Amino acid sequence: MLNIALPKGRLGDKVYRLLAGAGYDCREVFDDSRKLVFESEDAGVRYFLVKPSDVTVYVEHGAADIGIAGKDILLESGADVYELLDLGLGKCRMCVAAKNGYVEDPDRTLKVATKFANIAKRYYASLGREIEIIKLNGSIELAPLLRLSDVIVDIVESGKTLKENDLCVVREIFPISARFIANKASYKFNAAAIDEMISRLSAAIREEGEA
Ligand code: PRP
C-alpha cells in the first residue's frame, strides 16, 4: 500500500482526478465527509488529505511515502525529498509585486511582506540587497497598501488579486507547478510501485495534453 499525501483544495482536486484517471481511484475521496484518510486496497493506495504547505512535512518524515506539492512549498521548506515528476498542474509564478508607480530607494532597507520568508531571503541575498522580512500568513497584498511593506513576494496566478488592489508585478522570481515527491527511504523500498505510478501519471498527462 502506497501512502500518498494529497493537498486539500483546488490543486488537490485536480491532482486526485489525474491519479484516479491513471488507475489510482479511491471512490470515497470526493465524499462530503470530514474523513482525512481514504484507501483502496484494489488500487494499492491510501490517501491522506493534508494542508498544501504540510505535504513536504509528511513526506520528509516518512509518514507518507509520496506526495504532491507546489514548487513554492518545496523551495520554501527545503525538504530533503526526491522530486520525481512535474505534473504541469497548478501553474503560477513567484513574484515581487508593489503598488503601481512604486519606485525603490536603493539606499534604504527594503521591507518585504511574504508568506515565503526563506524564498524571499534567498532571492534578495542573491542580489546583495538588504531587506527586512515581514512574515504574514495571508492577504499579503494588503501590506503595501497599508505601508506595512514596500513590496511583497507572493504567488501570482491570474493576476486578478494584484490588479484589484492597485498592485503590479515588479519581477518574476520563478515559475511554479505541482511536483510529485517521494520520501528517500520509501523510494528505495517501493521503487517498482512508485516508478509504475510515475509512468502511468506521465501517460495520463500526455493524453490530457493531446486531448
Ligand atoms: C494566493 C496568493 C494571491 C492569490 C493570487 O492567495 O497569495 O493572493 O492567490 O491569485 P491570482 O493572481 O489569481 O489573483 P490565496 O488564495 O492562497 O489566499 P491567501 O491570501 O490566504 O494567501
Short mmCIF file of N, CA, C and O and ligand atoms in Angstrom, two decimals, residues 10 115-116 137-141 154-162, ligand 1:
data_model
loop_
_atom_site.label_atom_id
_atom_site.label_comp_id
_atom_site.label_asym_id
_atom_site.label_seq_id
_atom_site.Cartn_x
_atom_site.Cartn_y
_atom_site.Cartn_z
N ARG A 10 -8.21 23.15 -4.22
CA ARG A 10 -8.32 23.14 -5.68
C ARG A 10 -7.25 22.28 -6.37
O ARG A 10 -7.54 21.47 -7.22
N LYS A 115 4.61 35.29 2.78
CA LYS A 115 4.44 34.00 3.47
C LYS A 115 5.70 33.17 3.28
O LYS A 115 5.90 32.17 3.93
N PHE A 116 6.50 33.56 2.26
CA PHE A 116 7.64 32.74 1.82
C PHE A 116 8.96 33.39 2.24
O PHE A 116 9.72 33.89 1.41
N ASN A 137 0.58 35.58 6.96
CA ASN A 137 0.04 34.25 6.64
C ASN A 137 -1.02 34.27 5.55
O ASN A 137 -1.51 33.22 5.14
N GLY A 138 -1.40 35.44 5.08
CA GLY A 138 -2.40 35.53 4.01
C GLY A 138 -2.71 36.98 3.72
O GLY A 138 -2.18 37.88 4.39
N SER A 139 -3.53 37.21 2.70
CA SER A 139 -3.88 38.57 2.28
C SER A 139 -2.64 39.47 2.20
O SER A 139 -2.66 40.62 2.65
N ILE A 140 -1.58 38.92 1.64
CA ILE A 140 -0.29 39.62 1.59
C ILE A 140 -0.40 40.97 0.87
O ILE A 140 0.30 41.93 1.20
N GLU A 141 -1.32 41.02 -0.10
CA GLU A 141 -1.46 42.22 -0.93
C GLU A 141 -1.81 43.47 -0.13
O GLU A 141 -1.63 44.60 -0.61
N ASP A 154 5.11 36.99 -3.47
CA ASP A 154 3.92 36.16 -3.36
C ASP A 154 3.63 35.45 -4.67
O ASP A 154 4.24 35.75 -5.70
N ILE A 155 2.65 34.56 -4.61
CA ILE A 155 2.23 33.81 -5.79
C ILE A 155 1.26 34.65 -6.62
O ILE A 155 0.34 35.25 -6.08
N VAL A 156 1.50 34.67 -7.93
CA VAL A 156 0.56 35.31 -8.85
C VAL A 156 0.07 34.24 -9.80
O VAL A 156 0.87 33.54 -10.43
N GLU A 157 -1.26 34.10 -9.85
CA GLU A 157 -1.81 33.10 -10.77
C GLU A 157 -2.46 33.83 -11.94
O GLU A 157 -1.86 34.00 -13.00
N SER A 158 -3.65 34.35 -11.76
CA SER A 158 -4.31 35.09 -12.84
C SER A 158 -3.88 36.56 -12.86
O SER A 158 -4.01 37.24 -13.86
N GLY A 159 -3.37 37.06 -11.72
CA GLY A 159 -3.01 38.47 -11.61
C GLY A 159 -4.17 39.34 -11.13
O GLY A 159 -4.02 40.54 -10.93
N LYS A 160 -5.32 38.68 -10.90
CA LYS A 160 -6.54 39.42 -10.54
C LYS A 160 -6.40 40.11 -9.17
O LYS A 160 -6.80 41.26 -9.01
N THR A 161 -5.84 39.40 -8.20
CA THR A 161 -5.71 39.99 -6.85
C THR A 161 -4.84 41.24 -6.90
O THR A 161 -5.16 42.25 -6.27
N LEU A 162 -3.74 41.18 -7.66
CA LEU A 162 -2.86 42.35 -7.76
C LEU A 162 -3.63 43.51 -8.40
O LEU A 162 -3.67 44.62 -7.88
C1 PRP B 1 -2.90 33.36 -3.40
C2 PRP B 1 -1.80 34.39 -3.46
C3 PRP B 1 -2.50 35.60 -4.03
C4 PRP B 1 -3.53 34.98 -4.96
C5 PRP B 1 -3.05 35.08 -6.37
O1 PRP B 1 -3.65 33.60 -2.26
O2 PRP B 1 -1.25 34.62 -2.17
O3 PRP B 1 -3.12 36.35 -3.03
O4 PRP B 1 -3.67 33.61 -4.58
O5 PRP B 1 -4.02 34.61 -7.29
P1 PRP B 1 -4.45 35.48 -8.55
O6 PRP B 1 -3.23 36.00 -9.21
O7 PRP B 1 -5.20 34.52 -9.42
O8 PRP B 1 -5.34 36.60 -8.07
P2 PRP B 1 -4.61 32.54 -1.62
O9 PRP B 1 -5.86 32.42 -2.44
O10 PRP B 1 -3.87 31.27 -1.41
O11 PRP B 1 -5.03 33.22 -0.25
P3 PRP B 1 -4.16 33.89 0.91
O12 PRP B 1 -4.45 35.35 0.81
O13 PRP B 1 -4.71 33.26 2.14
O14 PRP B 1 -2.71 33.59 0.72
#
